[in-house]
Amino acid sequence: MKQYRRLTLVLLAEVALTSEVSTTPLQIRILGEDLVIFKTTENKVGLVHKNCLHRRASLAYGKCEKNGIRCCYHGWLFAPDGEILETPGEDPDSKSATKLRKTFKLGAYPVVEFNGLIFAYMGPTENIPEFPHYDVFDTLEITRRPYRIEYNCNWIQVLDAIMDPVHTSFLHGQSSGIQFSKGFAEVGELEFFERGIQYLGCNTRRVDDYVWIRVNELILPNFTQAGSAFATDGTKTRYFGRSSFTRWVVPVDDNHCIALAWGNFGERGDPMKYNSKEGCERIEAGEIMDRAWKERQQRPGDAEAVEGMGSISAHKGEHLMPTDYGVMVYRRRVRKLIKNLEEGKEPPQPQQKKGDIIRTNGQDTVLRAPKRNIDDQQFDAEKMSIKDRDRSIINQLKDIEKSGAI
Ligand code: FES
Ligand SMILES: [Fe+2]
């Protein structure tokens, strides 16, 4: 926990959906810490240590007021930034109360609320990064629906799935029937790209007369996107359709993580009819999450695949193959970044400079590129003279090469 906590906390951690946060305190666990998130009656969000600074009563039982949260046990009042505002059982002018207010603060983290998700910065205060701006924040023709999904396993197991594009052909296209669209069942050709801290796993499938390119994306440590889930079956032209989700996979502790995300719907995302809780779950995991064992066993989705390994999968028991290249490469980088951090070298931020917009690549594109078979060129030319036949076949092949349709 300590190691990846350090890696993750120098960036922003996503902690909750805005819709979950109210004047009733919510207890959450993020990066191995027990916290309470709340809203003051003036709508200011606070994210503080769960246990009161006085004698450790849980602030999950606290009362939210105009200026902060009041502990139920002896009434101490804390501001959203952790400042001790009141210690009502004590003489406020006493030496001990004055010293306490000056010297101590309740642990608290700065938060940013954006588009229905709450992000917190949990690293050293001297290194607070700018709130990263990803290009997909501005994509028009997309309606975003915030969602959360809980996984009973280590966060790396969930990230592995995004860098493992071939699993979509088997888990989502064959083992459990067609969970997304029919084209998923085709096994494509894989390509992987490492671009700074951005990792891409590209699966190119041929589906009838079309070529379907689907790009899964991981920007370290935990930002993920893919292509759409239901927008295409690979047989309809689509140009740079964007991801069905924009998602952060956040460690809760060593054995649990949460995906906090937007489901992306509309022309550039998934069809609007999936804009529901169940739709987000199906897009996220191939299946809805809350199912009986029998159903899960018959139609496993991502949750069954990644949780079934155990809450921490032992990598030494794996046998990695060329299709696991993406998994190998990004894991190696995570290990390296952790090692660097231990030696005092900060990991790179996705956003290089203030004001930059991070270019993302999760997408799918479907192009019409009809297959040309031997019968098109060679058999059809059999009636020609020997000289003309050869020339005709060669010219046709050159034309095909020029048009890119093969
Ligand atoms: S334990 Fe919170 S005020 Fe005493
Ligand atoms: Fe999957």
Coordinates of C-alpha atoms and ligand atoms in Angstrom, one line a residue:
M1 CA 0.0 0.0 0.0
K2 CA 2.7 2.4 1.1
Q3 CA 4.4 2.3 -2.3
Y4 CA 1.6 2.7 -4.7
R5 CA -0.1 5.1 -2.3
R6 CA 3.0 7.3 -2.7
L7 CA 2.8 7.0 -6.5
T8 CA -0.9 7.8 -6.7
L9 CA -1.0 10.5 -4.1
V10 CA 1.3 12.8 -5.9
L11 CA -1.5 13.1 -8.5
L12 CA -5.2 13.7 -7.8
A13 CA -7.2 10.9 -6.3
E14 CA -10.8 10.7 -7.2
V15 CA -12.8 10.1 -4.0
A16 CA -16.6 10.3 -4.5
L17 CA -19.5 11.3 -6.7
T18 CA -20.9 14.8 -6.0
S19 CA -24.3 13.2 -5.7
E20 CA -23.0 11.1 -2.7
V21 CA -21.8 14.1 -0.7
S22 CA -24.3 16.0 1.5
T23 CA -24.7 17.5 4.9
T24 CA -24.9 13.9 6.2
P25 CA -21.2 12.9 6.5
L26 CA -20.1 10.0 4.3
Q27 CA -17.3 7.7 5.5
I28 CA -15.0 6.6 2.8
R29 CA -11.7 4.7 2.5
I30 CA -9.2 5.9 -0.1
L31 CA -5.5 5.0 -0.5
G32 CA -5.7 3.1 2.8
E33 CA -7.0 6.1 4.8
D34 CA -10.3 6.3 6.6
L35 CA -11.9 9.6 5.8
V36 CA -15.1 11.5 6.0
I37 CA -16.5 13.7 3.2
F38 CA -19.2 16.2 3.9
K39 CA -20.8 19.4 2.8
T40 CA -21.3 22.4 5.1
T41 CA -24.7 24.0 5.1
E42 CA -23.1 26.6 2.8
N43 CA -22.2 23.9 0.3
K44 CA -18.5 23.8 0.9
V45 CA -17.1 20.2 0.5
G46 CA -14.7 19.0 3.2
L47 CA -12.6 15.8 3.2
V48 CA -11.1 15.1 6.6
H49 CA -9.6 12.3 8.7
K50 CA -12.4 10.1 10.0
N51 CA -11.3 10.3 13.7
C52 CA -11.6 13.5 15.7
L53 CA -8.5 15.2 16.8
H54 CA -9.7 15.3 20.4
R55 CA -10.3 11.7 21.5
R56 CA -10.9 10.0 18.1
A57 CA -14.7 9.7 17.9
S58 CA -15.8 9.1 14.4
L59 CA -16.8 12.2 12.5
A60 CA -19.1 10.0 10.5
Y61 CA -21.5 10.8 13.4
G62 CA -20.7 14.5 13.2
K63 CA -23.1 17.3 12.4
C64 CA -22.6 19.6 9.5
E65 CA -22.9 23.3 10.1
K66 CA -22.4 26.6 8.3
N67 CA -18.6 26.6 8.9
G68 CA -17.7 22.9 9.2
I69 CA -18.4 19.6 10.9
R70 CA -19.0 19.3 14.7
C71 CA -17.9 16.1 16.5
C72 CA -20.8 14.3 18.3
Y73 CA -18.7 13.5 21.4
H74 CA -17.6 16.8 22.9
G75 CA -18.8 19.2 20.2
W76 CA -15.5 20.3 18.7
L77 CA -16.0 22.1 15.4
F78 CA -13.6 21.7 12.4
A79 CA -13.5 23.7 9.2
P80 CA -13.3 21.9 5.9
D81 CA -9.6 22.6 5.8
G82 CA -9.2 20.9 9.3
E83 CA -8.8 24.1 11.3
I84 CA -10.1 23.8 14.9
L85 CA -12.9 26.4 15.1
E86 CA -14.4 25.6 18.5
T87 CA -13.7 23.4 21.5
P88 CA -16.9 24.3 23.4
G89 CA -16.3 22.3 26.6
E90 CA -13.0 24.2 27.2
D91 CA -12.4 27.8 28.1
P92 CA -11.6 29.2 24.7
D93 CA -9.1 31.7 26.2
S94 CA -7.3 29.2 28.2
K95 CA -3.6 28.6 27.4
S96 CA -4.2 25.0 26.4
A97 CA -7.1 25.8 24.1
T98 CA -5.2 28.7 22.4
K99 CA -2.1 26.6 22.0
L100 CA -4.2 23.6 20.6
R101 CA -5.9 25.8 18.0
K102 CA -2.6 27.3 17.0
T103 CA -0.6 24.1 16.8
F104 CA -2.9 21.4 15.5
K105 CA -5.3 20.9 12.6
L106 CA -7.5 17.9 11.8
G107 CA -6.0 16.1 8.7
A108 CA -7.8 17.4 5.6
Y109 CA -7.3 17.3 1.9
P110 CA -8.1 19.9 -0.7
V111 CA -10.9 18.9 -3.1
V112 CA -12.1 19.9 -6.5
E113 CA -15.6 19.1 -7.7
F114 CA -15.8 18.7 -11.4
N115 CA -18.6 17.4 -13.6
G116 CA -20.2 15.3 -10.8
L117 CA -16.9 13.8 -9.5
I118 CA -14.9 14.9 -6.5
F119 CA -11.1 14.8 -6.8
A120 CA -8.8 15.2 -3.9
Y121 CA -5.1 16.0 -3.7
M122 CA -3.5 13.8 -1.1
G123 CA 0.2 14.5 -1.6
P124 CA 2.7 16.9 0.0
T125 CA 1.3 20.5 0.1
E126 CA 4.4 21.9 -1.5
N127 CA 3.7 19.9 -4.7
I128 CA 0.1 20.6 -5.4
P129 CA -0.3 20.1 -9.2
E130 CA -2.7 22.0 -11.4
F131 CA -6.0 20.2 -11.9
P132 CA -5.3 18.2 -15.1
H133 CA -7.2 19.1 -18.2
Y134 CA -7.9 16.2 -20.5
D135 CA -9.2 16.9 -24.0
V136 CA -12.3 14.7 -23.5
F137 CA -13.5 17.2 -20.9
D138 CA -14.4 19.5 -23.8
T139 CA -15.7 16.9 -26.4
L140 CA -19.0 18.1 -27.7
E141 CA -21.7 15.7 -28.6
I142 CA -21.1 13.8 -25.3
T143 CA -23.4 13.6 -22.3
R144 CA -21.5 12.5 -19.2
R145 CA -23.0 10.4 -16.4
P146 CA -20.9 10.0 -13.3
Y147 CA -20.7 6.5 -11.8
R148 CA -18.9 4.4 -9.3
I149 CA -18.1 0.7 -9.3
E150 CA -16.5 -1.1 -6.5
Y151 CA -14.1 -4.0 -7.1
N152 CA -12.9 -6.5 -4.5
C153 CA -9.4 -6.6 -5.7
N154 CA -6.2 -4.7 -6.0
W155 CA -6.3 -1.7 -8.5
I156 CA -3.6 -3.2 -10.7
Q157 CA -5.9 -6.1 -11.6
V158 CA -8.5 -3.6 -13.0
L159 CA -5.8 -1.6 -14.8
D160 CA -4.4 -4.9 -16.4
A161 CA -7.8 -5.4 -18.2
I162 CA -7.4 -2.1 -20.0
M163 CA -4.0 -3.0 -21.3
D164 CA -5.2 -6.4 -22.3
P165 CA -7.3 -5.7 -25.4
V166 CA -7.5 -9.3 -26.6
H167 CA -9.6 -10.3 -23.6
T168 CA -12.5 -8.4 -25.2
S169 CA -12.7 -11.0 -28.0
F170 CA -12.9 -13.9 -25.5
L171 CA -14.5 -12.7 -22.2
H172 CA -16.9 -10.3 -23.9
G173 CA -17.4 -11.9 -27.2
Q174 CA -17.3 -15.7 -26.7
S175 CA -17.1 -17.0 -23.1
S176 CA -20.2 -15.2 -22.0
G177 CA -21.9 -14.8 -25.4
I178 CA -22.0 -11.3 -26.9
Q179 CA -21.8 -8.8 -24.1
F180 CA -21.2 -5.7 -26.2
S181 CA -21.6 -6.1 -29.9
K182 CA -21.1 -9.0 -32.3
G183 CA -17.8 -7.7 -33.8
F184 CA -16.1 -8.0 -30.4
A185 CA -16.0 -11.8 -30.9
E186 CA -13.5 -11.4 -33.8
V187 CA -9.9 -11.8 -32.7
G188 CA -7.9 -8.8 -34.0
E189 CA -4.3 -7.9 -34.4
L190 CA -2.7 -6.2 -31.4
E191 CA -0.3 -3.3 -31.3
F192 CA 1.0 -1.5 -28.2
F193 CA 2.3 2.0 -27.8
E194 CA 4.3 3.6 -25.0
R195 CA 4.2 7.4 -25.2
G196 CA 5.6 9.0 -22.1
I197 CA 3.2 7.8 -19.3
Q198 CA 0.5 7.1 -21.8
Y199 CA 0.0 3.4 -22.8
L200 CA -2.2 2.3 -25.6
G201 CA -3.4 -1.2 -26.5
C202 CA -4.8 -1.3 -30.0
N203 CA -7.0 -4.1 -31.4
T204 CA -7.6 -4.1 -35.1
R205 CA -10.4 -6.4 -36.2
R206 CA -11.6 -7.3 -39.6
V207 CA -15.4 -7.5 -39.5
D208 CA -16.8 -8.4 -42.9
D209 CA -15.9 -5.6 -45.3
Y210 CA -14.8 -3.3 -42.5
V211 CA -11.7 -2.7 -40.5
W212 CA -12.3 -1.8 -36.8
I213 CA -9.6 -0.1 -34.8
R214 CA -10.2 0.1 -31.1
V215 CA -7.7 1.8 -28.8
N216 CA -7.6 1.2 -25.1
E217 CA -5.7 3.8 -23.1
L218 CA -4.0 4.1 -19.7
I219 CA -2.4 7.3 -18.6
L220 CA -0.4 6.5 -15.4
P221 CA -1.1 6.1 -12.7
N222 CA -4.8 5.5 -13.1
F223 CA -6.7 7.3 -16.0
T224 CA -8.3 4.9 -18.4
Q225 CA -10.4 5.1 -21.6
A226 CA -11.3 2.7 -24.4
G227 CA -13.5 2.6 -27.5
S228 CA -17.3 2.5 -27.3
A229 CA -19.1 -0.6 -26.0
F230 CA -22.3 -0.5 -27.9
A231 CA -22.0 2.2 -30.5
T232 CA -20.7 0.0 -33.2
D233 CA -20.5 -3.7 -34.1
G234 CA -17.6 -3.0 -36.5
T235 CA -19.8 -2.9 -39.6
K236 CA -20.7 0.8 -39.6
T237 CA -18.3 3.6 -40.5
R238 CA -17.2 5.5 -37.4
Y239 CA -14.5 8.1 -37.3
F240 CA -12.7 8.7 -34.1
G241 CA -15.6 7.7 -31.8
R242 CA -14.6 8.4 -28.2
S243 CA -14.5 6.2 -25.2
S244 CA -17.6 4.7 -23.5
F245 CA -16.0 5.8 -20.2
T246 CA -13.5 8.3 -18.8
R247 CA -12.4 6.5 -15.7
W248 CA -10.0 6.6 -12.8
V249 CA -9.2 3.4 -11.0
V250 CA -8.5 4.4 -7.4
P251 CA -7.0 2.1 -4.7
V252 CA -9.2 1.9 -1.6
D253 CA -6.6 -0.4 0.0
D254 CA -4.5 -3.3 -1.1
N255 CA -7.5 -5.5 -1.6
H256 CA -10.1 -3.2 -2.9
C257 CA -10.4 -0.4 -5.5
I258 CA -13.1 1.7 -7.0
A259 CA -13.7 3.0 -10.5
L260 CA -14.9 6.5 -10.5
A261 CA -15.9 7.6 -13.9
W262 CA -18.2 9.2 -16.4
G263 CA -20.1 7.1 -18.8
N264 CA -20.0 8.9 -22.1
F265 CA -23.2 9.0 -24.2
G266 CA -24.2 10.6 -27.5
E267 CA -22.9 10.7 -31.0
R268 CA -19.3 10.4 -30.0
G269 CA -19.8 8.0 -27.1
D270 CA -22.3 5.1 -26.5
P271 CA -26.0 5.3 -27.4
M272 CA -28.1 7.4 -25.1
K273 CA -30.3 4.4 -24.2
Y274 CA -27.4 3.1 -22.0
N275 CA -27.4 6.3 -20.0
S276 CA -28.6 4.5 -16.8
K277 CA -27.0 2.9 -13.8
E278 CA -27.3 -0.5 -15.4
G279 CA -26.0 0.8 -18.7
C280 CA -22.8 2.2 -17.0
E281 CA -22.3 -1.1 -15.2
R282 CA -22.6 -3.0 -18.5
I283 CA -20.2 -0.7 -20.2
E284 CA -17.8 -0.9 -17.3
A285 CA -17.8 -4.6 -16.8
G286 CA -19.7 -6.3 -19.6
E287 CA -22.4 -7.2 -17.1
I288 CA -24.3 -5.6 -14.3
M289 CA -22.4 -5.9 -11.0
D290 CA -25.0 -7.1 -8.5
R291 CA -25.8 -10.6 -9.7
A292 CA -26.5 -14.0 -8.2
W293 CA -23.6 -16.5 -8.2
K294 CA -25.2 -18.7 -10.8
E295 CA -25.6 -15.8 -13.2
R296 CA -22.1 -14.6 -12.6
Q297 CA -20.8 -18.1 -13.2
Q298 CA -22.7 -18.5 -16.4
R299 CA -21.9 -15.1 -17.8
P300 CA -18.7 -13.8 -16.2
G301 CA -17.8 -10.2 -16.9
D302 CA -14.7 -8.1 -16.0
A303 CA -15.5 -8.1 -12.3
E304 CA -15.6 -11.9 -12.2
A305 CA -12.3 -12.1 -14.3
V306 CA -10.4 -9.7 -12.1
E307 CA -11.8 -10.5 -8.7
G308 CA -11.6 -14.3 -9.4
M309 CA -7.8 -14.1 -9.3
G310 CA -8.0 -13.3 -5.6
S311 CA -7.8 -9.9 -4.0
I312 CA -4.1 -9.6 -4.8
S313 CA -3.1 -11.8 -7.8
A314 CA 0.3 -13.3 -7.4
H315 CA 2.2 -12.3 -10.5
K316 CA 4.8 -15.0 -10.0
G317 CA 2.1 -17.6 -10.7
E318 CA 1.4 -16.0 -14.2
H319 CA 2.7 -17.2 -17.5
L320 CA 2.7 -14.0 -19.6
M321 CA 2.6 -14.3 -23.4
P322 CA 3.1 -11.9 -26.4
T323 CA -0.6 -10.8 -26.1
D324 CA 0.2 -9.7 -22.5
Y325 CA 2.8 -7.2 -23.8
G326 CA 0.8 -4.2 -22.8
V327 CA 0.4 -5.6 -19.2
M328 CA 4.1 -6.3 -18.9
V329 CA 5.2 -2.9 -20.2
Y330 CA 3.0 -0.7 -18.0
R331 CA 3.6 -2.8 -14.9
R332 CA 7.3 -2.5 -15.4
R333 CA 6.9 1.3 -15.7
V334 CA 4.9 1.4 -12.5
R335 CA 7.6 -0.5 -10.6
K336 CA 10.2 1.8 -12.0
L337 CA 8.3 4.9 -11.0
I338 CA 7.8 3.6 -7.5
K339 CA 11.6 2.9 -7.3
N340 CA 12.3 6.4 -8.6
L341 CA 10.0 7.9 -6.0
E342 CA 11.8 6.0 -3.2
E343 CA 15.0 7.6 -4.5
G344 CA 13.3 11.0 -4.3
K345 CA 12.4 11.4 -8.0
E346 CA 8.9 12.6 -8.6
P347 CA 6.8 10.8 -11.2
P348 CA 5.9 12.7 -14.4
Q349 CA 2.5 14.5 -14.4
P350 CA 0.2 13.9 -17.3
Q351 CA 0.0 17.6 -17.8
Q352 CA 3.4 19.0 -18.7
K353 CA 2.8 22.7 -18.3
K354 CA 0.2 25.0 -16.8
G355 CA -2.6 25.6 -19.4
D356 CA -1.8 22.5 -21.4
I357 CA -4.6 20.2 -22.5
I358 CA -3.7 16.5 -22.3
R359 CA -4.4 14.7 -25.6
T360 CA -6.0 11.3 -25.2
N361 CA -6.3 8.5 -27.7
G362 CA -9.0 6.0 -26.4
Q363 CA -11.3 5.7 -29.4
D364 CA -12.7 3.5 -32.1
T365 CA -12.7 3.9 -35.8
V366 CA -14.4 1.7 -38.4
L367 CA -13.4 2.1 -42.0
R368 CA -14.9 0.3 -45.0
A369 CA -12.1 -1.6 -46.6
P370 CA -13.5 -4.6 -48.6
K371 CA -11.4 -7.7 -48.8
R372 CA -9.9 -8.5 -52.2
N373 CA -9.5 -12.2 -52.7
I374 CA -7.5 -14.2 -55.1
D375 CA -10.7 -14.8 -57.1
D376 CA -11.1 -11.0 -57.7
Q377 CA -7.7 -10.7 -59.4
Q378 CA -6.5 -14.1 -60.6
F379 CA -9.5 -16.2 -61.4
D380 CA -11.4 -13.4 -63.0
A381 CA -8.5 -12.7 -65.3
E382 CA -8.3 -16.3 -66.6
K383 CA -10.1 -15.5 -69.8
M384 CA -7.5 -13.0 -70.8
S385 CA -4.4 -13.7 -72.9
I386 CA -1.4 -14.8 -71.0
K387 CA 0.3 -11.5 -71.5
D388 CA -2.7 -9.4 -70.5
R389 CA -3.6 -11.5 -67.6
D390 CA -0.3 -11.0 -65.8
R391 CA -0.4 -7.3 -66.5
S392 CA -4.0 -7.0 -65.3
I393 CA -3.3 -8.8 -62.1
I394 CA -0.2 -6.7 -61.3
N395 CA -2.1 -3.4 -62.0
Q396 CA -5.0 -4.4 -59.8
L397 CA -2.7 -5.3 -57.0
K398 CA -1.0 -1.9 -57.3
D399 CA -4.3 -0.1 -57.2
I400 CA -5.3 -2.0 -54.1
E401 CA -2.1 -1.1 -52.5
K402 CA -2.6 2.6 -53.4
S403 CA -6.2 2.7 -52.0
G404 CA -5.2 0.9 -48.8
A405 CA -8.1 -1.6 -49.2
I406 CA -6.8 -5.1 -48.6
Ligands
FES1 S1 -13.8 13.2 20.5 FE1 -14.4 14.7 19.2 S2 -14.9 16.3 20.4 FE2 -14.1 14.8 21.8
FE2 FE -13.3 -6.1 -20.2

